[in-house]
Amino acid sequence: MVGSCNSDEDCAAHLDELLAETGWTIHLVTDDHRVTLVLTQPGQFDVKGRPVDYTILEILAGPIGQATLARVRESGCALRLANVHHEILDAINSGQMGTYGLTGGILAQAREIGPGHPVLSHDRAAKPGHEYSVSGDEAELIEAFRHLDTPRRRAALAAVKAMKTD
């Protein structure tokens, strides 16, 4: 299950609810344009008198910004960072990434970070494009647009406006 948040404040409130329970590790999964939080902790259930270990997963996707990142910094939880391609982040955010793909691949390769890491900074969250969740294709368009000189930006904007249908 993916907890899709509509705003940074909504995501921060959802995170507060989860952090009422201790023992979480917070994984910040990023494509360098968006951040998704994947919280994990060990779990166990009993089957016919035998314990079965598993990993509890909670995913928070949406416009993660200053409020949510402040909660993460102050949480006291172990923090890990995983950089992924935008298509992988899209799959996680849409619930198309399974538990095995997350825990056995992406999260297993995440590296430990501290609360002072730049991915958690207010400045990063306040950058244009970080206050809204964008798809991988949108992020690529934004990045390409930012690298154009002024005449090419105007031409690109005119072309997009000409293609726009109302």
Tab-separated table of C-alpha atoms in Angstrom:
chain	number	residue	atom	x	y	z
A	1	MET	CA	0.000	0.000	0.000
A	2	VAL	CA	1.157	3.478	-0.886
A	3	GLY	CA	0.029	6.404	1.230
A	4	SER	CA	-0.539	9.111	-1.372
A	5	CYS	CA	-0.444	12.533	0.205
A	6	ASN	CA	-2.087	15.597	-1.317
A	7	SER	CA	0.152	18.150	0.376
A	8	ASP	CA	3.330	18.429	2.391
A	9	GLU	CA	1.272	19.039	5.527
A	10	ASP	CA	-0.830	15.930	4.811
A	11	CYS	CA	2.337	13.867	4.413
A	12	ALA	CA	3.827	15.290	7.633
A	13	ALA	CA	0.633	14.385	9.537
A	14	HIS	CA	0.651	10.850	8.112
A	15	LEU	CA	4.324	10.505	9.075
A	16	ASP	CA	3.528	11.707	12.625
A	17	GLU	CA	0.922	8.917	12.925
A	18	LEU	CA	3.449	6.303	11.811
A	19	LEU	CA	6.200	7.636	14.074
A	20	ALA	CA	3.947	7.204	17.107
A	21	GLU	CA	5.226	3.629	16.896
A	22	THR	CA	8.971	3.215	17.440
A	23	GLY	CA	11.487	1.087	15.573
A	24	TRP	CA	11.176	2.507	12.071
A	25	THR	CA	13.980	2.983	9.582
A	26	ILE	CA	13.192	5.793	7.149
A	27	HIS	CA	14.444	5.309	3.597
A	28	LEU	CA	14.445	8.409	1.424
A	29	VAL	CA	14.118	7.186	-2.152
A	30	THR	CA	14.888	9.910	-4.693
A	31	ASP	CA	15.356	10.458	-8.398
A	32	ASP	CA	17.025	13.824	-7.585
A	33	HIS	CA	13.739	15.622	-8.315
A	34	ARG	CA	11.264	13.923	-5.981
A	35	VAL	CA	11.511	12.136	-2.651
A	36	THR	CA	9.385	9.213	-1.520
A	37	LEU	CA	9.577	7.900	2.035
A	38	VAL	CA	9.671	4.165	2.635
A	39	LEU	CA	9.468	3.252	6.308
A	40	THR	CA	10.469	-0.247	7.374
A	41	GLN	CA	10.656	-2.236	10.580
A	42	PRO	CA	10.914	-5.912	11.404
A	43	GLY	CA	7.687	-7.781	11.992
A	44	GLN	CA	6.749	-11.297	13.004
A	45	PHE	CA	3.635	-13.447	12.988
A	46	ASP	CA	2.910	-16.959	14.167
A	47	VAL	CA	2.014	-19.855	11.870
A	48	LYS	CA	1.198	-23.111	13.643
A	49	GLY	CA	3.394	-22.234	16.597
A	50	ARG	CA	6.355	-21.098	14.481
A	51	PRO	CA	7.407	-17.486	14.124
A	52	VAL	CA	7.625	-16.049	10.609
A	53	ASP	CA	9.772	-12.934	10.200
A	54	TYR	CA	8.882	-10.279	7.649
A	55	THR	CA	9.442	-6.597	6.930
A	56	ILE	CA	6.669	-4.092	7.625
A	57	LEU	CA	6.584	-1.452	4.870
A	58	GLU	CA	4.852	1.917	4.770
A	59	ILE	CA	5.278	4.164	1.719
A	60	LEU	CA	4.517	7.892	1.678
A	61	ALA	CA	4.397	9.492	-1.762
A	62	GLY	CA	3.380	12.968	-2.809
A	63	PRO	CA	4.628	16.511	-2.447
A	64	ILE	CA	7.193	16.015	0.304
A	65	GLY	CA	8.567	19.366	1.404
A	66	GLN	CA	9.769	21.329	4.402
A	67	ALA	CA	7.226	20.118	6.976
A	68	THR	CA	7.736	16.432	6.227
A	69	LEU	CA	11.509	16.711	5.962
A	70	ALA	CA	11.615	18.476	9.346
A	71	ARG	CA	9.742	15.517	10.883
A	72	VAL	CA	12.209	13.098	9.285
A	73	ARG	CA	15.227	15.080	10.596
A	74	GLU	CA	13.772	15.204	14.110
A	75	SER	CA	12.462	11.615	14.183
A	76	GLY	CA	15.528	9.998	15.731
A	77	CYS	CA	15.016	7.091	13.313
A	78	ALA	CA	17.781	5.447	11.331
A	79	LEU	CA	17.929	7.220	7.963
A	80	ARG	CA	18.958	5.685	4.641
A	81	LEU	CA	19.153	7.141	1.129
A	82	ALA	CA	18.523	5.363	-2.176
A	83	ASN	CA	19.004	7.121	-5.501
A	84	VAL	CA	16.926	5.567	-8.282
A	85	HIS	CA	15.927	6.237	-11.886
A	86	HIS	CA	12.684	8.200	-12.254
A	87	GLU	CA	10.885	5.167	-13.723
A	88	ILE	CA	11.679	3.156	-10.582
A	89	LEU	CA	10.344	5.970	-8.384
A	90	ASP	CA	7.209	6.131	-10.553
A	91	ALA	CA	6.719	2.376	-10.009
A	92	ILE	CA	7.111	2.746	-6.235
A	93	ASN	CA	4.740	5.725	-6.073
A	94	SER	CA	2.064	3.942	-8.110
A	95	GLY	CA	2.246	0.712	-6.085
A	96	GLN	CA	3.754	-1.280	-8.946
A	97	MET	CA	6.956	-2.138	-7.075
A	98	GLY	CA	6.632	-5.262	-4.987
A	99	THR	CA	7.975	-5.896	-1.518
A	100	TYR	CA	10.777	-8.127	-2.794
A	101	GLY	CA	11.908	-5.520	-5.328
A	102	LEU	CA	11.969	-2.886	-2.620
A	103	THR	CA	13.533	-4.803	0.271
A	104	GLY	CA	15.754	-7.130	-1.752
A	105	GLY	CA	16.992	-4.550	-4.208
A	106	ILE	CA	16.508	-0.842	-3.738
A	107	LEU	CA	16.436	-0.600	0.060
A	108	ALA	CA	19.218	-3.166	0.495
A	109	GLN	CA	21.531	-0.881	-1.480
A	110	ALA	CA	20.537	2.316	0.349
A	111	ARG	CA	23.275	4.025	2.341
A	112	GLU	CA	23.090	5.469	5.827
A	113	ILE	CA	22.784	9.228	6.140
A	114	GLY	CA	22.483	11.628	9.045
A	115	PRO	CA	19.835	14.259	9.772
A	116	GLY	CA	22.138	16.942	8.311
A	117	HIS	CA	22.269	15.358	4.854
A	118	PRO	CA	21.427	17.815	2.006
A	119	VAL	CA	18.466	15.704	0.838
A	120	LEU	CA	16.775	16.712	4.107
A	121	SER	CA	17.502	20.437	3.852
A	122	HIS	CA	14.810	23.087	3.744
A	123	ASP	CA	16.583	24.649	0.766
A	124	ARG	CA	16.188	21.481	-1.304
A	125	ALA	CA	12.498	21.208	-0.479
A	126	ALA	CA	11.915	24.823	-1.425
A	127	LYS	CA	13.438	24.564	-4.910
A	128	PRO	CA	11.026	24.925	-7.828
A	129	GLY	CA	9.648	21.534	-8.774
A	130	HIS	CA	10.090	20.121	-5.272
A	131	GLU	CA	6.868	21.471	-3.828
A	132	TYR	CA	4.870	19.442	-6.348
A	133	SER	CA	5.234	15.790	-7.168
A	134	VAL	CA	6.111	15.398	-10.847
A	135	SER	CA	6.444	12.302	-12.985
A	136	GLY	CA	9.770	11.233	-14.447
A	137	ASP	CA	8.844	12.596	-17.877
A	138	GLU	CA	7.872	15.948	-16.363
A	139	ALA	CA	11.143	16.082	-14.437
A	140	GLU	CA	13.092	15.434	-17.647
A	141	LEU	CA	11.200	18.228	-19.427
A	142	ILE	CA	11.836	20.642	-16.569
A	143	GLU	CA	15.522	19.772	-16.465
A	144	ALA	CA	15.892	20.123	-20.251
A	145	PHE	CA	14.017	23.452	-20.211
A	146	ARG	CA	16.318	24.808	-17.488
A	147	HIS	CA	19.363	24.154	-19.688
A	148	LEU	CA	18.024	26.046	-22.718
A	149	ASP	CA	19.168	29.555	-23.565
A	150	THR	CA	16.513	32.300	-23.639
A	151	PRO	CA	15.634	32.123	-27.374
A	152	ARG	CA	15.241	28.332	-27.216
A	153	ARG	CA	13.134	28.589	-24.049
A	154	ARG	CA	10.781	30.976	-25.826
A	155	ALA	CA	10.586	28.663	-28.845
A	156	ALA	CA	9.922	25.612	-26.646
A	157	LEU	CA	7.231	27.442	-24.687
A	158	ALA	CA	5.580	28.616	-27.926
A	159	ALA	CA	5.616	25.050	-29.276
A	160	VAL	CA	4.037	23.665	-26.099
A	161	LYS	CA	1.365	26.367	-26.107
A	162	ALA	CA	0.592	25.573	-29.759
A	163	MET	CA	0.148	21.866	-28.929
A	164	LYS	CA	-2.024	22.533	-25.891
A	165	THR	CA	-5.668	21.602	-26.275
A	166	ASP	CA	-8.377	22.996	-24.036
